[in-house]
Tab-separated table of C-alpha atoms in Angstrom:
chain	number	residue	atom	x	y	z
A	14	UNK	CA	11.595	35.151	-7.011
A	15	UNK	CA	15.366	33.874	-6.952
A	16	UNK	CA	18.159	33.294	-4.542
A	17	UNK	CA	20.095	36.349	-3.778
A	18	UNK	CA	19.976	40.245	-4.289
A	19	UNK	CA	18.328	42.063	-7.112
A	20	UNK	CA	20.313	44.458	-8.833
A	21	UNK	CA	18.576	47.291	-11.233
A	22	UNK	CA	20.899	48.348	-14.190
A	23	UNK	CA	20.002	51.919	-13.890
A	24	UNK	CA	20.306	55.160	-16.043
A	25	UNK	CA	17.970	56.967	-14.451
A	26	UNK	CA	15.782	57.180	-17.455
A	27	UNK	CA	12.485	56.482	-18.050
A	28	UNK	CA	12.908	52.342	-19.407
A	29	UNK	CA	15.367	51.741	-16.554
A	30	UNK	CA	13.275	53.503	-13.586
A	31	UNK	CA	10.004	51.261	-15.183
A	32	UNK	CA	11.731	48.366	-14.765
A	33	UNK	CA	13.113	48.740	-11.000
A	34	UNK	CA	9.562	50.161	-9.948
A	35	UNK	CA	7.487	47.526	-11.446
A	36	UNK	CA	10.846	44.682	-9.475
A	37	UNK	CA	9.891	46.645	-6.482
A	38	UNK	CA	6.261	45.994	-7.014
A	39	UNK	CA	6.561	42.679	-7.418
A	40	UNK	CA	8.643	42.865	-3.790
A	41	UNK	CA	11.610	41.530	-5.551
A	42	UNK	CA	14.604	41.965	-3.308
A	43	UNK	CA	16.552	45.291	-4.750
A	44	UNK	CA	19.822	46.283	-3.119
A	45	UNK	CA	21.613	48.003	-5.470
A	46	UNK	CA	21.094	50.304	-8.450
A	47	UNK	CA	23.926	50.561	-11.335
A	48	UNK	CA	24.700	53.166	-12.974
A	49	UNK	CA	27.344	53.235	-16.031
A	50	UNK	CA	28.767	56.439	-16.675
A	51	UNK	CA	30.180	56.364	-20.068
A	52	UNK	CA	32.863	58.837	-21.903
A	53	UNK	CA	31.605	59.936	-25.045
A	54	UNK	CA	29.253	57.661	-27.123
A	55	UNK	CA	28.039	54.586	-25.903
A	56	UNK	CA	26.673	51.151	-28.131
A	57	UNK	CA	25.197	49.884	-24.833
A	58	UNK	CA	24.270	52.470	-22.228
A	59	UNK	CA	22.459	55.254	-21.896
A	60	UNK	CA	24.594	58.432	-22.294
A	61	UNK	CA	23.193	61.914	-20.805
A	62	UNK	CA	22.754	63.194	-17.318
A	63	UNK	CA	23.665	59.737	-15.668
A	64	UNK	CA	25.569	61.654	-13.371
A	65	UNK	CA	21.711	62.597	-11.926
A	66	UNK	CA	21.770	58.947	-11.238
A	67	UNK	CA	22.587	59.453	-7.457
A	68	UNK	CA	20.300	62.025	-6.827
A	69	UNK	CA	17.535	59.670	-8.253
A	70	UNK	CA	19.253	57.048	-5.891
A	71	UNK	CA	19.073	59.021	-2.686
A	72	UNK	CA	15.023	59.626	-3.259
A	73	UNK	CA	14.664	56.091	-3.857
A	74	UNK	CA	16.444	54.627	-1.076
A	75	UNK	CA	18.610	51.834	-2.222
A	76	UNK	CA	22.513	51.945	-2.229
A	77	UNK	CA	23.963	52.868	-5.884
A	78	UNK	CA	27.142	51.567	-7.643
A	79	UNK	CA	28.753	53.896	-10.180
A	80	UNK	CA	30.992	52.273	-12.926
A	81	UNK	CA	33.480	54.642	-13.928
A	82	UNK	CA	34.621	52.808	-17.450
A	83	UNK	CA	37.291	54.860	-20.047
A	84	UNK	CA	36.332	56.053	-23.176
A	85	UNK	CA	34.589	53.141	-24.952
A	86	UNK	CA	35.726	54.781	-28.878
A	87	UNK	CA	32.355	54.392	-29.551
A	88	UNK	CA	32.101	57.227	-32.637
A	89	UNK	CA	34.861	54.794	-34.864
A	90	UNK	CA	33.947	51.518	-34.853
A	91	UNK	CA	34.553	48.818	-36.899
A	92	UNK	CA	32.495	46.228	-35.512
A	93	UNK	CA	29.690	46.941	-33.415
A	94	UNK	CA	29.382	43.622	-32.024
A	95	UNK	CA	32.807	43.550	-30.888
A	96	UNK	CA	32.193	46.914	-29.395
A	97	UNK	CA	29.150	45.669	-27.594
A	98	UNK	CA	30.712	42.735	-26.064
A	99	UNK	CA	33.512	45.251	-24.708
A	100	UNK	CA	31.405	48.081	-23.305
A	101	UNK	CA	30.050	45.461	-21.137
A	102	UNK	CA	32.992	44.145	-19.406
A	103	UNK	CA	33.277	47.390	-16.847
A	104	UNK	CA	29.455	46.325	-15.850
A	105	UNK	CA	30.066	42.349	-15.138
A	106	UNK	CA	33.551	43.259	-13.839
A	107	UNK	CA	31.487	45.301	-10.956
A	108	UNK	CA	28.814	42.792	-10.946
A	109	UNK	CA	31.142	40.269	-10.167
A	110	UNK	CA	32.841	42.120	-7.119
A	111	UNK	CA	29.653	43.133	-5.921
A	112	UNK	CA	28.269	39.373	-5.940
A	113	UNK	CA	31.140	38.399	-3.853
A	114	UNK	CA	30.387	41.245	-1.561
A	115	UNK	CA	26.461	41.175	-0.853
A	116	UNK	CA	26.299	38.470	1.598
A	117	UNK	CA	23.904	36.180	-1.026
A	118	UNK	CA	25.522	37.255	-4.143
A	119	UNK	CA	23.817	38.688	-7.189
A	120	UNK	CA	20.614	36.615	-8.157
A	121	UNK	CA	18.883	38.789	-10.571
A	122	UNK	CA	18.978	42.089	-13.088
A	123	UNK	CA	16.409	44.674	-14.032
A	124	UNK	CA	16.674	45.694	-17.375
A	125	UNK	CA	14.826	48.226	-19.294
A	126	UNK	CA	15.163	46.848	-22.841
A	127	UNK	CA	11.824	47.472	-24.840
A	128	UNK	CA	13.203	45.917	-28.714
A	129	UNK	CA	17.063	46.293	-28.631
A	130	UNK	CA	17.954	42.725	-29.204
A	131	UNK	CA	21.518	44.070	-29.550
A	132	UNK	CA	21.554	45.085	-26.235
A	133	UNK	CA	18.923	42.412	-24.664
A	134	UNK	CA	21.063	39.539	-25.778
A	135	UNK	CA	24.594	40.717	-24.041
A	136	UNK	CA	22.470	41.797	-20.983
A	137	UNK	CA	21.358	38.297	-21.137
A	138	UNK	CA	24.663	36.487	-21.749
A	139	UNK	CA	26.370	38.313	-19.155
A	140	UNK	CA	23.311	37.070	-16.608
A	141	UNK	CA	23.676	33.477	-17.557
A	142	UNK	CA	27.810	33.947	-17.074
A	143	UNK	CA	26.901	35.286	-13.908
A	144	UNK	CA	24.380	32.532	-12.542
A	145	UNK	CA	21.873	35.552	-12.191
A	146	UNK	CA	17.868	36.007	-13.283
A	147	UNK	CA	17.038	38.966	-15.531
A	148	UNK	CA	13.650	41.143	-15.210
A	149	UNK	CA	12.743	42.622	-18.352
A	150	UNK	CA	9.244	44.075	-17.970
A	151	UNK	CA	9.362	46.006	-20.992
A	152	UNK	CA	10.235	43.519	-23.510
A	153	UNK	CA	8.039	43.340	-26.355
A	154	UNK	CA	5.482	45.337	-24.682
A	155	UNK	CA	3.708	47.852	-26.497
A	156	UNK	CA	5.686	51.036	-26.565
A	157	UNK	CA	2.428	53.648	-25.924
A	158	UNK	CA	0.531	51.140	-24.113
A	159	UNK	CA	3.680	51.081	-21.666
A	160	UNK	CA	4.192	55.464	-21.781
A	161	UNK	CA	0.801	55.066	-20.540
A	162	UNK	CA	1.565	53.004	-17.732
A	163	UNK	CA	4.297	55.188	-16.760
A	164	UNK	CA	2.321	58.047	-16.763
A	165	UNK	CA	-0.640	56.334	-15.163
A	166	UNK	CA	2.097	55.049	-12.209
A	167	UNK	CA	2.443	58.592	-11.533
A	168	UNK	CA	5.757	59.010	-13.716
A	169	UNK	CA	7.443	61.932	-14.476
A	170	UNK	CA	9.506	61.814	-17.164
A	171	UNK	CA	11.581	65.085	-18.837
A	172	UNK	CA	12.998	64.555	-22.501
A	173	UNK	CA	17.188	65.628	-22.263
A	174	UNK	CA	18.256	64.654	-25.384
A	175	UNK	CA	16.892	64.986	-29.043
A	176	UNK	CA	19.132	63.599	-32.010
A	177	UNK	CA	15.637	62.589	-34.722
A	178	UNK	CA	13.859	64.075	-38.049
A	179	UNK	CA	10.745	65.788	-36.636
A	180	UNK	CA	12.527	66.434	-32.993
A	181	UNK	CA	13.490	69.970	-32.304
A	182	UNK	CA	15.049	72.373	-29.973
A	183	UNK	CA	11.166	72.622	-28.506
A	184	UNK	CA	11.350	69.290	-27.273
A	185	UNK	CA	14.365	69.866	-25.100
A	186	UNK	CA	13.490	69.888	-21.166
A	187	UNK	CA	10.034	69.118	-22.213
A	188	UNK	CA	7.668	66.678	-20.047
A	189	UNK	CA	6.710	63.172	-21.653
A	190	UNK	CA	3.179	63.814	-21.389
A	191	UNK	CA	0.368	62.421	-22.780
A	192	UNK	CA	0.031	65.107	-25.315
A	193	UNK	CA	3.734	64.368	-25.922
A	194	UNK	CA	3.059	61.194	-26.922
A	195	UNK	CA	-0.042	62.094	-29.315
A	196	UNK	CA	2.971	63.823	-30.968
A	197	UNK	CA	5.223	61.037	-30.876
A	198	UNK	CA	2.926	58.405	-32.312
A	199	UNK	CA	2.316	60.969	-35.306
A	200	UNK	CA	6.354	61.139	-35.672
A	201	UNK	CA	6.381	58.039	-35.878
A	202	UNK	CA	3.849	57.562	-38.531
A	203	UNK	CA	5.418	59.719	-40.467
A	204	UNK	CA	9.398	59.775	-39.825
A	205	UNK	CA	9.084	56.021	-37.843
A	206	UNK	CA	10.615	57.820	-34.598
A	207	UNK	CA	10.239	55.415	-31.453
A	208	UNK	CA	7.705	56.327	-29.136
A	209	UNK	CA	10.006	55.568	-26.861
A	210	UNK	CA	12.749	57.006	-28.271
A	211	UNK	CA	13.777	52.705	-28.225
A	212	UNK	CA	16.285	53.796	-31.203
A	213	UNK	CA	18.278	56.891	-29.527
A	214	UNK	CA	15.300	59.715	-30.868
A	215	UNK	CA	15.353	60.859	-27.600
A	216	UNK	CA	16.498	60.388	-24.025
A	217	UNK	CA	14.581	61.258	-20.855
A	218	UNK	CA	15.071	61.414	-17.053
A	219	UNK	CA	12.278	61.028	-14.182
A	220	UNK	CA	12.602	63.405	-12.033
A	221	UNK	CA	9.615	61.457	-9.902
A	222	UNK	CA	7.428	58.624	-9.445
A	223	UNK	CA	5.599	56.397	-6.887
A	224	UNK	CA	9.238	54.505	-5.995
A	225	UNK	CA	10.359	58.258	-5.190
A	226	UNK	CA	10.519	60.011	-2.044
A	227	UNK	CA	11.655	63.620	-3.646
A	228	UNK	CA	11.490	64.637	-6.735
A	229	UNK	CA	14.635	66.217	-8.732
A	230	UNK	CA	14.316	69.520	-9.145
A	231	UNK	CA	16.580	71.181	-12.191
A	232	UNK	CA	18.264	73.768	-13.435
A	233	UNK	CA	19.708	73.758	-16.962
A	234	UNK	CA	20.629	75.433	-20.514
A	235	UNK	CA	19.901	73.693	-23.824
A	236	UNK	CA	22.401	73.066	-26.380
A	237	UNK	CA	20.824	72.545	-29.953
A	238	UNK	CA	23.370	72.363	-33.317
A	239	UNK	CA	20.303	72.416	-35.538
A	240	UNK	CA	19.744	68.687	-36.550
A	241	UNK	CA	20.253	67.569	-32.447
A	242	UNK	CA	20.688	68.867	-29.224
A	243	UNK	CA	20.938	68.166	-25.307
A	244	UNK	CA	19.783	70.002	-21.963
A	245	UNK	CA	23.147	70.796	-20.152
A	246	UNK	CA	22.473	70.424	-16.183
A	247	UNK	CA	23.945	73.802	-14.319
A	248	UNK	CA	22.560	72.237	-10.871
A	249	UNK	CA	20.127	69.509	-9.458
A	250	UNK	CA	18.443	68.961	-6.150
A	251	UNK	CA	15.898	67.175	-4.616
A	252	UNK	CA	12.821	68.857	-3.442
A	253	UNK	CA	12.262	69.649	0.416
């Protein structure tokens, strides 16, 4: 445990959702959820559908922030460390306004990192500047051993973004199930994609879970240019 609130760093995807649930089963203290909703292509954040983020918020319970950064430029860059370091500075500018406003400051982060040193690092980096713990539940951990867990938890997960060899249009909208993941593990054996999509494969959103009161209910059309493709939202509710 530490002094102060918990905040979750929080796409509404599958990684970040796992790591707030399993904070909240530990009965660490969590009063806020972030979200980042980035313009175009990010280094550091997850991109689609964050905008869902709120309705995910409302089922759960807990307060949510929403970081409105510009552009971050991220299809031209020159040096993606540089770039890295920058995307972040929206986050810890909010971080830092919301420590001084929670009555006991900021004292930890959930993050949902699984092997992304890239983005583990900064995450961490920007904790230390900020005096605050980070929970990273996923680190290192065994990528089906942990798409078990989340389906085991009572997870469900729905795949909104494709952009890998072996992915197609199919997969769009498509529950991470355990047959899913049968696939996955032979994708990966044979084009190396993620299981858990940990390289940008594939994005996902969970429309419920135990940490859930509602689940999101959707509406949507795919978008697929042959090689990658998205669901687009058309509307998004949660579930009498």
């Amino acid at each position: 445990m530490t002094d102060g609130a918990w905040v979750s760093l929080f796409s509404g995807g599958k990684d970040s959702s796992w790591a707030l649930y399993r904070a909240l089963e530990r009965g660490y203290s969590v009063e806020r959820l972030v979200t980042v909703h980035p313009e175009g292509d990010s280094y550091m954040y997850h991109v689609p559908a964050t905008r869902l983020a709120s309705l995910a918020a409302e089922s759960i319970g807990i307060p949510l922030l929403e970081v409105e950064p510009d552009d971050f430029g991220a299809d031209d860059v020159a040096d993606s460390g540089q770039q890295g370091d920058e995307e972040l500075e929206p986050l810890e500018a909010a971080l830092r306004e919301l420590d001084a406003d929670l009555p006991d400051g900021v004292g930890g982060l959930t993050a949902g990192a699984v092997e992304s040193e890239y983005q583990t690092t900064r995450i961490e980096a920007m904790a230390e500047r900020l005096e605050a713990n980070v929970f990273a539940p996923l680190w290192q951990e065994n990528p089906r051993d942990l798409a078990d867990a989340m389906l085991d938890a009572g997870f469900e997960i729905r795949i909104i973004r494709v952009a890998a060899y072996g992915l197609d249009e199919s997969w769009l909208g498509r529950r991470l199930d355990a047959d899913a993941l049968d696939e996955l593990e032979a994708l990966n054996d044979e084009y190396g994609v993620h299981i858990l999509g940990e390289g940008g494969e594939f994005e996902t959103l969970v429309t419920d879970g135990p940490h859930m009161d509602r689940r999101i209910e959707l509406e949507y059309e795919t978008e697929w240019d042959g090689t990658r493709g998205s669901i687009v939202v058309e509307d998004a509710w949660l579930a009498e």
